[in-house]
Short mmCIF file of C-alpha atoms in Angstrom, two decimals:
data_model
loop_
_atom_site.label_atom_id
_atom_site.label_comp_id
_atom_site.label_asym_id
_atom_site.label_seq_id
_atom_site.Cartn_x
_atom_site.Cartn_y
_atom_site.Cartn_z
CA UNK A 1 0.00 0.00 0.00
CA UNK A 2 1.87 3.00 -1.50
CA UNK A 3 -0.58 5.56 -0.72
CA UNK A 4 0.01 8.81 -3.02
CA UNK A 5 3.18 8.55 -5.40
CA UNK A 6 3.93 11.18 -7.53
CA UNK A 7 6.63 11.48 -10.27
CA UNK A 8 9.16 12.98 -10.86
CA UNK A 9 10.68 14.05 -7.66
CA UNK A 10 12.36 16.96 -9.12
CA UNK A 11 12.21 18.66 -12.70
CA UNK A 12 13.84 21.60 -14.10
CA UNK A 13 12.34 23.24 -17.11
CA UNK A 14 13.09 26.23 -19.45
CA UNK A 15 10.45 29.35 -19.64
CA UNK A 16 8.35 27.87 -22.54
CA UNK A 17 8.57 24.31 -22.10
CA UNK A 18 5.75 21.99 -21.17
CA UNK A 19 5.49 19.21 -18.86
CA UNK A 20 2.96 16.70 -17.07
CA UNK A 21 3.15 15.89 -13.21
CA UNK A 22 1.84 12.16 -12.38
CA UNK A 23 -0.07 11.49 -9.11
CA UNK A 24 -1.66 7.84 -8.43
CA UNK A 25 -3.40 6.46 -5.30
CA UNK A 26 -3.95 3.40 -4.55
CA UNK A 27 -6.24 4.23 -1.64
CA UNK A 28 -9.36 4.19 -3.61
CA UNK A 29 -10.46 7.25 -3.05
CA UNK A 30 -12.63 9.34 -4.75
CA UNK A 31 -11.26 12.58 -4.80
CA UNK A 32 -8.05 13.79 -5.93
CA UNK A 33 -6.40 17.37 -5.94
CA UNK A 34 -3.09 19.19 -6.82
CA UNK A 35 -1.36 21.68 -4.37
CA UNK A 36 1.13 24.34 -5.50
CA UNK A 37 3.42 25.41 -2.16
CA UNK A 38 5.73 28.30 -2.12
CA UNK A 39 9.03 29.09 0.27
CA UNK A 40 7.50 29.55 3.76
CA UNK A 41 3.87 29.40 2.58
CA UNK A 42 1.12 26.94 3.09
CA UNK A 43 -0.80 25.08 0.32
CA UNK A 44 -2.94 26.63 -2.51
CA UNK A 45 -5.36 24.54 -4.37
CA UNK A 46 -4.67 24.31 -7.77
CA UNK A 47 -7.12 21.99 -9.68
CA UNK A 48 -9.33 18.84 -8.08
CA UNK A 49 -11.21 15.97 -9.20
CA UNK A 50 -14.21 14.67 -6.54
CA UNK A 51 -14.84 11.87 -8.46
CA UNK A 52 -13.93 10.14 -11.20
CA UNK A 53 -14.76 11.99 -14.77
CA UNK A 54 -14.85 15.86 -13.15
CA UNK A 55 -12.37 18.28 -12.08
CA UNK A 56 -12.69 21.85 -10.94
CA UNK A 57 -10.49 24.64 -10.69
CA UNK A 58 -9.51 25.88 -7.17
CA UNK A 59 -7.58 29.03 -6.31
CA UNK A 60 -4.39 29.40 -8.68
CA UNK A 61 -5.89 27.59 -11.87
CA UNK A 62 -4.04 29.53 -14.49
CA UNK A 63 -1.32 27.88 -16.19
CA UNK A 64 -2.25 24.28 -15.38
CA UNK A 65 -4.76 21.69 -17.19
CA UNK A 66 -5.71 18.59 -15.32
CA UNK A 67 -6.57 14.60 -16.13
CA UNK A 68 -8.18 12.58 -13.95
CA UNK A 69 -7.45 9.68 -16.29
CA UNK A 70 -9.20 7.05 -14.44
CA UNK A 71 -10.06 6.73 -10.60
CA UNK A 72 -6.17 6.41 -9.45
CA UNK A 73 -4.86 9.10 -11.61
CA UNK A 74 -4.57 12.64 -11.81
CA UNK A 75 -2.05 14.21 -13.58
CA UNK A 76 -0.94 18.20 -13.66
CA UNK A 77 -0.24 19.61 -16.63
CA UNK A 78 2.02 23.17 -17.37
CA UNK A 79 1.75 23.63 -21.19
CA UNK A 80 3.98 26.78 -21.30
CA UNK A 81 6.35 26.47 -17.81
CA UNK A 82 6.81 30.29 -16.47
CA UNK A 83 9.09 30.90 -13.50
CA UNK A 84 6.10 32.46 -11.55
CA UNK A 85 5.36 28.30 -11.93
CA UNK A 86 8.45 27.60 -9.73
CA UNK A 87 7.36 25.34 -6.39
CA UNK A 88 6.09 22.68 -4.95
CA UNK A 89 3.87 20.26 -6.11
CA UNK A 90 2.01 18.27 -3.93
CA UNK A 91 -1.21 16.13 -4.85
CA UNK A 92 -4.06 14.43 -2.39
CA UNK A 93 -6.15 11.98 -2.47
CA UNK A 94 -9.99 11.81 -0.18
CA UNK A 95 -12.69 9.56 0.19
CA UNK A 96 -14.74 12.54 0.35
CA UNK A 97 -17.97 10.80 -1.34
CA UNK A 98 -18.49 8.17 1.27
CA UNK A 99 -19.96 9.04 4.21
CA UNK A 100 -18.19 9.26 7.86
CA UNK A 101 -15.75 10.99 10.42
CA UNK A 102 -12.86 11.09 8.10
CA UNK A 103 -13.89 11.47 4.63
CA UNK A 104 -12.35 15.40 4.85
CA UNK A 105 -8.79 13.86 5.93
CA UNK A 106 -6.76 14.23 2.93
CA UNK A 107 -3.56 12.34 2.06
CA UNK A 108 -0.50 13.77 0.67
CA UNK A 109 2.22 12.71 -1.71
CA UNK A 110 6.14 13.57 -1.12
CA UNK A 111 5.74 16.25 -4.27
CA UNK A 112 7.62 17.68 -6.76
CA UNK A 113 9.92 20.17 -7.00
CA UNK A 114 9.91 21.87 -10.16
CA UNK A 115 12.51 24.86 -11.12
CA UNK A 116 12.04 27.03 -14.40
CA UNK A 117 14.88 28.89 -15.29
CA UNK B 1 -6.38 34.23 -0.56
CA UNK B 2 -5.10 32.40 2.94
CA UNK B 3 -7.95 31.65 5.27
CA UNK B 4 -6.58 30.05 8.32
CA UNK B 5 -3.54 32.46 9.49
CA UNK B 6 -1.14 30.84 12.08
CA UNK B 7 0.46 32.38 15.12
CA UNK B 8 3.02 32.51 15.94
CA UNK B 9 4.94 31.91 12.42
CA UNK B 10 7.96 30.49 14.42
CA UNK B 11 8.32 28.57 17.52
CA UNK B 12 11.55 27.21 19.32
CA UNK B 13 11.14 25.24 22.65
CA UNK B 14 13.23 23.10 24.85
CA UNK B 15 12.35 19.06 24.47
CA UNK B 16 9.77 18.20 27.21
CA UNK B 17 8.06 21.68 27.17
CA UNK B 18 4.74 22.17 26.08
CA UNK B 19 3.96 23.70 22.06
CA UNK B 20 1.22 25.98 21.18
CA UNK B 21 0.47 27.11 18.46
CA UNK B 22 -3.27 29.00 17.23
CA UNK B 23 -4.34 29.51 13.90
CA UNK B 24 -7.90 31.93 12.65
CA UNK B 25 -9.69 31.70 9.88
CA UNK B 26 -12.52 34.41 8.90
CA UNK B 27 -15.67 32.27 7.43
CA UNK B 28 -17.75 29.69 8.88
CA UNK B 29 -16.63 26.50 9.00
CA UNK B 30 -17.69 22.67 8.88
CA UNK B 31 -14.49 21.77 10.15
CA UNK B 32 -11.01 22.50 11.11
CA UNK B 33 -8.01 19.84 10.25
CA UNK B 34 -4.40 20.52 11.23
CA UNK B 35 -1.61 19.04 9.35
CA UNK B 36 2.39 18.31 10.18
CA UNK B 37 4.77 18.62 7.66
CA UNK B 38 8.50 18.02 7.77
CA UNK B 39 11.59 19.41 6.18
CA UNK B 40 10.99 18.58 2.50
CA UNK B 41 8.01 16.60 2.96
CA UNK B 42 4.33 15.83 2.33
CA UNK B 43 1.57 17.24 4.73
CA UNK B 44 0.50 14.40 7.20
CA UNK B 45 -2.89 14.43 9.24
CA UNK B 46 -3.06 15.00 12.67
CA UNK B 47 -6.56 15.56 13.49
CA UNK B 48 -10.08 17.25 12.46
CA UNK B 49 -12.30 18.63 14.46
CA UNK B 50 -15.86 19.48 13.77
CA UNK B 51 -17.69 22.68 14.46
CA UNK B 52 -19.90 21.11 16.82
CA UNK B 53 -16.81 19.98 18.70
CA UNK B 54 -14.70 22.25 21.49
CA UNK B 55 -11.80 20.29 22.04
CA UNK B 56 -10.33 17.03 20.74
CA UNK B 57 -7.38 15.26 21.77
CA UNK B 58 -5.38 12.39 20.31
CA UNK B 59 -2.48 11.23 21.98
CA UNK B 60 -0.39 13.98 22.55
CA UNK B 61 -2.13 16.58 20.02
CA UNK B 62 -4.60 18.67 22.40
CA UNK B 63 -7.06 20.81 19.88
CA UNK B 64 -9.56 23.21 21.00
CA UNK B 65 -12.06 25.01 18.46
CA UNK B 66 -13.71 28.63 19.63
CA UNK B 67 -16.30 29.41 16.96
CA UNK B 68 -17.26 32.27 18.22
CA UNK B 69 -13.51 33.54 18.10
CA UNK B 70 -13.13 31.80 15.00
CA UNK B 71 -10.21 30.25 15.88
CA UNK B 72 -7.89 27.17 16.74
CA UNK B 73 -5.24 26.16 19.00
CA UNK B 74 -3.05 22.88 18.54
CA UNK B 75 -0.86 22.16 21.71
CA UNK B 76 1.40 19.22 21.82
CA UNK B 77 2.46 18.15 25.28
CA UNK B 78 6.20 17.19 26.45
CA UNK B 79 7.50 17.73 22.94
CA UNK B 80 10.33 15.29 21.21
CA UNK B 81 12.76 16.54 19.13
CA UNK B 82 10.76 14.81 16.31
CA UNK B 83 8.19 17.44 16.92
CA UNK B 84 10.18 19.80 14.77
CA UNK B 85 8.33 20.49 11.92
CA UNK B 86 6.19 23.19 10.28
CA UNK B 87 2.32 22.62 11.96
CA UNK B 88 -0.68 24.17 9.11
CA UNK B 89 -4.29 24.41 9.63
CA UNK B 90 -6.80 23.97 6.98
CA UNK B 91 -10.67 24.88 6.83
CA UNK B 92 -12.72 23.44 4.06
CA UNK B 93 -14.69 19.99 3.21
CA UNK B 94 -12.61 19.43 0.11
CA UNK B 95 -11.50 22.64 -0.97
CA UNK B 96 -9.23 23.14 1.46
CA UNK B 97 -7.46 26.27 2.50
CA UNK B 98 -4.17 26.55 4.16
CA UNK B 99 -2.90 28.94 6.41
CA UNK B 100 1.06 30.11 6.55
CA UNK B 101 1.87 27.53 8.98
CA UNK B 102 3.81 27.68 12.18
CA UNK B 103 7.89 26.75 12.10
CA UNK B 104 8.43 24.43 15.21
CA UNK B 105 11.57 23.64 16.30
CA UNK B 106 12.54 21.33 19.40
CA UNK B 107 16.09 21.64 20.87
CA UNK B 108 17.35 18.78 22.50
#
């Protein structure tokens, strides 16, 4: 039981280029979402799926597209990297749907650490 | 924008004393989670606690919610050097919203 993976670990892209982030649970949980953190800040909500087959923007959409390929996947997208896009990325997984104490809990992968020079 | 705002923003105690730390937040909430988060880490869960609720404790996390303050306090009790870590509070069901978090350091 992996819990949240996310690859790669770190990237470093140049102002223009595009990449995709990969996040996968294994958890099955319903909900998915994709964090941006930067130097001695807390987490802003970039993009999340509550179930499988919708996403939604949250509070720093622009610059990103999102996938949620199937019910374990959810993949970031930066089609045209800026160095305002320099951070953190961290992605979470919910139940969310299902009823219960803990369906808000949300569980975090180690991130990425993307640079763009 | 940051909801939950964190106080103090840094923290440094002796091992075995007592950590504090108090975050507010501005809207009404369903419920309040706060989150651990070591040096180059993911966030971890430590505990939610509902709005209905006043205090909550789980092992040595101590949380207390004052709605009518609108705001939070997270104390851990005789504190291990593997305390150290930055602490964040969140509001939100699934949108959640961060605050700054609070830098806690525990010297041996």
């Amino acid at each position: 039981n992996a819990g949240v993976t996310q690859t790669p670990k770190f990237q470093v892209l140049k102002t223009g280029q595009s990449m995709t982030l990969q996040c996968a649970q294994d958890m099955n949980h319903n909900s998915m979402y994709w964090y941006r953190q930067d130097p001695g800040m807390g987490l802003r909500l970039i993009y999340y799926s509550a179930s499988e087959g919708t996403t939604d923007k949250g509070e720093v959409p622009n610059g990103y597209n999102v996938s949620r390929l199937n019910k374990r996947e959810f993949s970031l997208r930066l089609e045209s990297a800026a160095p305002s896009q320099t951070s953190v990325y961290f992605c979470a997984s919910s139940e969310a749907l299902t009823r219960g104490p803990n369906t808000d809990t949300q569980y975090f992968g180690p991130g990425t650490r993307l640079t763009v020079l | 924008s940051q909801q939950g705002e964190e106080d103090p923003q840094a923290l440094s105690i002796q091992e075995g004393e007592n950590a504090t730390m108090n975050c507010s937040y501005k809207t009404s909430i369903n419920n309040l989670q706060w989150y651990r988060q070591n040096s180059g880490r993911g966030l971890v869960h430590l505990i939610l606690i509902r709005s209905n609720e006043r205090e909550k404790h789980s092992g040595r996390l101590r949380v207390t919610l004052d709605t009518s303050k609108k705001s939070s306090s997270l104390l851990i009790t005789a504190s291990r050097a593997a305390d150290t870590a930055s602490y964040f509070c969140a509001e939100g069901a699934q949108k959640l919203v961060f605050g700054q978090g609070t830098r806690l350091t525990i010297n041996p």
